XYZ file of C-alpha atoms in Angstrom:
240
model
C 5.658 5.365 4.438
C 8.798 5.932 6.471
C 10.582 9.176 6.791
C 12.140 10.168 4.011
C 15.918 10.293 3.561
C 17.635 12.270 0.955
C 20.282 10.375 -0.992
C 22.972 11.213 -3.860
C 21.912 11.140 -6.616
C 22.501 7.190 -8.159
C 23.224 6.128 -5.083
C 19.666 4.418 -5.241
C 18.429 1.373 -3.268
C 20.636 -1.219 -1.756
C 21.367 -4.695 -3.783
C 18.201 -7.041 -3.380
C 18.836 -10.729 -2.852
C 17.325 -12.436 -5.829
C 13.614 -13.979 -5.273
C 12.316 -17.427 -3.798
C 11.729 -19.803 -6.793
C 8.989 -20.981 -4.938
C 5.840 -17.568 -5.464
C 2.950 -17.085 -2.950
C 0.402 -19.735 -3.146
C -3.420 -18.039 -2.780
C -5.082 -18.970 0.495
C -7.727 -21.811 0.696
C -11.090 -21.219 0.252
C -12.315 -20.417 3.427
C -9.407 -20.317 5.049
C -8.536 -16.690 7.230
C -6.567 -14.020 5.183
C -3.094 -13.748 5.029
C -1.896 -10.484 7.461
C 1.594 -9.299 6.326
C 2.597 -6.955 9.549
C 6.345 -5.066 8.515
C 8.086 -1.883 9.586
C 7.722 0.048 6.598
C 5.831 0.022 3.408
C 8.359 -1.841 1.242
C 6.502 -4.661 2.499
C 3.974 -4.145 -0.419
C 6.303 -5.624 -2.713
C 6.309 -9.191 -1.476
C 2.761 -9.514 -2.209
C 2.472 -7.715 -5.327
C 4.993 -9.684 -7.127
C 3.454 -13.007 -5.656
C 0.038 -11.885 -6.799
C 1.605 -10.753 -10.341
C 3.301 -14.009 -10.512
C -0.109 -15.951 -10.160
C -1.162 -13.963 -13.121
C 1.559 -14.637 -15.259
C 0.340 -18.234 -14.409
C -3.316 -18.124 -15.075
C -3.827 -14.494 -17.212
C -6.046 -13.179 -14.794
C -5.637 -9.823 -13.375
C -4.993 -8.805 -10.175
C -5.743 -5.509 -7.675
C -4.703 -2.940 -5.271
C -6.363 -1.292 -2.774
C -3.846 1.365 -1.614
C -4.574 3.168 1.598
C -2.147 5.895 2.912
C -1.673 9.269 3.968
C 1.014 9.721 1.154
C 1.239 8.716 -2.427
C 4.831 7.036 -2.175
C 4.645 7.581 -6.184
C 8.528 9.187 -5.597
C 10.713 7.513 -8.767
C 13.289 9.161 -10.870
C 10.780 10.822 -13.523
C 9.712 12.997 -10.871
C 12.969 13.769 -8.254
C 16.277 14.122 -8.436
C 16.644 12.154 -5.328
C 15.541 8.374 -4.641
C 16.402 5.573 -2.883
C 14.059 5.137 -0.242
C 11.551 2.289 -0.772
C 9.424 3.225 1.934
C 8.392 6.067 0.014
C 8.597 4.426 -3.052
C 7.279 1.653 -3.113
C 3.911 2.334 -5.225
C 6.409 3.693 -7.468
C 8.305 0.237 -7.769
C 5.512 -1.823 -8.097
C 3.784 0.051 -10.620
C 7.247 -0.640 -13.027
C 8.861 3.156 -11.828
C 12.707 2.757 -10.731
C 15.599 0.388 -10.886
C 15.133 -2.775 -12.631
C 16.058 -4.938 -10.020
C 13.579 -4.012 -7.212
C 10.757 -2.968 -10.473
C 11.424 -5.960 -12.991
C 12.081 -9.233 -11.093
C 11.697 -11.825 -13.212
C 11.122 -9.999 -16.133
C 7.407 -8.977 -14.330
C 7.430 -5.483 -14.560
C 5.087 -3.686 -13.371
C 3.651 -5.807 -10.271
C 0.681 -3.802 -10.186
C -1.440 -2.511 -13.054
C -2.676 0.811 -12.622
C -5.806 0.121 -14.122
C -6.859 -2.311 -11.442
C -5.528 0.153 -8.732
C -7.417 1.991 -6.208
C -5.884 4.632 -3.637
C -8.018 6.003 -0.160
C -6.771 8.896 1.969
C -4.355 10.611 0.303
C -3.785 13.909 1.578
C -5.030 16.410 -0.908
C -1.673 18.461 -0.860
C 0.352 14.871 -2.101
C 3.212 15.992 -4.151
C 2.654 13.193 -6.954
C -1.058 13.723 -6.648
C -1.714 15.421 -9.824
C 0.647 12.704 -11.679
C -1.144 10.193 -10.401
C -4.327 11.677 -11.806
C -2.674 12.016 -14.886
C -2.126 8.479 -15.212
C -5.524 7.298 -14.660
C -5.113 5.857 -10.944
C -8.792 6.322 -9.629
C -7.765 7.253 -6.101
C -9.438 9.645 -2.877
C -8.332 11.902 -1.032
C -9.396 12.401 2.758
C -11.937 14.886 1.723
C -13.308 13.314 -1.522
C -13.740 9.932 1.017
C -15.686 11.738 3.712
C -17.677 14.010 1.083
C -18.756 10.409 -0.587
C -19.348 8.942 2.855
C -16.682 6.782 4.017
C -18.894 3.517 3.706
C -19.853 4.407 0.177
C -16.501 5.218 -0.922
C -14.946 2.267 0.035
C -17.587 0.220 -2.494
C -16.879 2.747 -5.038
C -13.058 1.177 -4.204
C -13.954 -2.451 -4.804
C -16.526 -1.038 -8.080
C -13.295 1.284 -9.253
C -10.014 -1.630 -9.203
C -12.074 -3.416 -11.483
C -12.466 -7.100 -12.818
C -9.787 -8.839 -10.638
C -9.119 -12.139 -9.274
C -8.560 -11.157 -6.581
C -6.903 -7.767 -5.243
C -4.482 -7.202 -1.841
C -4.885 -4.221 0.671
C -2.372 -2.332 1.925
C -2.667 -0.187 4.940
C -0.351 2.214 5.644
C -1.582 3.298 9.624
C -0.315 6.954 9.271
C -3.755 7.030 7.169
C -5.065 7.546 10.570
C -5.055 11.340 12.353
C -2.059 11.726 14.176
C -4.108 12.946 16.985
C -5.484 9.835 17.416
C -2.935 7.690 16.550
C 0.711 9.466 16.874
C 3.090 6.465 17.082
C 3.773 6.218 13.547
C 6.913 7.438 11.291
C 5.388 10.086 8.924
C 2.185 11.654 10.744
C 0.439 13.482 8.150
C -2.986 15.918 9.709
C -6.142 15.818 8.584
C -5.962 11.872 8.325
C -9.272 9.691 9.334
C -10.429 8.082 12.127
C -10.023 4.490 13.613
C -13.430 3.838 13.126
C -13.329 5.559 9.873
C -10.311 2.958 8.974
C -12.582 0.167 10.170
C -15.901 0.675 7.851
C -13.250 0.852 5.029
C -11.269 -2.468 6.231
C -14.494 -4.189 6.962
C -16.394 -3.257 3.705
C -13.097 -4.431 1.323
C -12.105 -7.827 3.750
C -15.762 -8.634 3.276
C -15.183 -9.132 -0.583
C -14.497 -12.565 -1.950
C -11.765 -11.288 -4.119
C -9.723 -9.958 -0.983
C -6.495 -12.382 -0.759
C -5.152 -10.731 2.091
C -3.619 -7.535 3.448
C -0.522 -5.671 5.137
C -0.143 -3.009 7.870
C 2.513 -1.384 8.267
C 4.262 2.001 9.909
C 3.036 1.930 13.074
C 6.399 2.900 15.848
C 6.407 1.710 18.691
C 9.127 3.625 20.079
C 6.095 5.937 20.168
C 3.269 4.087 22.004
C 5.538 3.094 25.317
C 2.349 1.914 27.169
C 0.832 0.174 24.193
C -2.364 1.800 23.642
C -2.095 2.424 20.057
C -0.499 -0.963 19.642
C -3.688 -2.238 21.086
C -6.194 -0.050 19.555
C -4.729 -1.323 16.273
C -5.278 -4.686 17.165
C -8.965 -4.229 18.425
C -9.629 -2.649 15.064
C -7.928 -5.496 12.930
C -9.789 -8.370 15.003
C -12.863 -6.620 14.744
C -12.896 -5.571 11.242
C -11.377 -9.653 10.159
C -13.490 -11.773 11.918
């Protein structure tokens, strides 16, 4: 999630360039998982269209683990101003918004919101009650901790279902902004690193995991590189 910017209405998202031909292969058996690092969550959509691509191919559904402070469910059902993929970009992939960032292909939606999962969303999310509405089994900070965090994230990889295989996306402003402030939308009352790390650890663990991205971390915030490293620590640990 990025900070949000307020555009005119239809102005919407800039032109995409069309696809690769080639899609996302899956990674070899054994073989380490994919780690998509980006600036902003946009990111998510490379990897949901490869993975809905693979199921166009084979008819076998695929997952999302979704773990931010914020929703980014913002689309035009719900405000009068988008344009913003970084705060959007559940949105897009779940088929909500312009056709040529939501239907590429003719693969609308990317993700199927009965195979998604969401973890620590803030409880005062503007799209929270939509998303409820649609079905989307999701957690905020509260329901996680009140569940215990290792517990909740195997509810996770019970609630997204019979997948293939599912993708996690990690949005680092999930974490407390007191302990981790170089990021572009700090949201209180997030959870901890080590918090962050049972739920990483638990869902990498999982055969069906084909990889994951991180994203938001700034560091035009962390000048000395401590929360650059702590991130790092966490990732190594929790993907070895």
């Amino acid at each position: 999630m990025a900070t949000r910017r307020r555009r005119r209405p239809g102005q919407g998202h800039r032109r995409v360039h069309p696809p690769p031909r080639r899609p996302g292969r899956a990674p070899l058996a054994g073989a380490p998982l994919p780690l998509v690092l980006g600036g902003d969550c946009s990111i998510l959509l490379g990897p949901a269209l490869a993975a809905r691509r693979r199921t166009e191919r084979d008819r076998k559904p695929r997952g999302l683990v979704f773990i931010d402070a914020h929703s980014d469910f913002r689309h035009p059902g719900n405000s009068q101003y988008v344009g913003a993929a970084a705060a959007e970009e559940l949105a897009l992939a779940t088929g909500r918004g312009q056709p040529d960032l939501t239907d590429i292909g003719g693969l609308r939606p990317y993700v199927d919101t009965d195979h998604l999962v969401m973890l620590g969303l803030r409880s005062d999310d503007p799209h929270r009650v939509e998303l409820e509405a649609t079905g989307i089994s999701l957690r905020t900070v509260p329901a996680l901790r009140a569940g215990g965090v290792g517990r909740s994230a195997e509810w996770a990889l019970d609630a997204v279902g019979d997948v293939a295989t599912f993708w996690l996306h990690v949005d680092v402003d999930v974490i407390d902004p007191s302990i981790l402030p170089a990021v572009d939308g700090p949201a209180p009352g997030g959870i901890s690193l080590g918090e962050l790390g049972q739920i990483l650890t638990t869902c990498a663990a999982d055969d069906r995991c084909s990889g994951l991205d991180l994203t938001v971390f700034d560091p035009d915030y962390d000048p000395d590189g401590e929360y650059a490293k702590s991130l790092a620590d966490l990732l190594v640990e929790c993907l070895q």
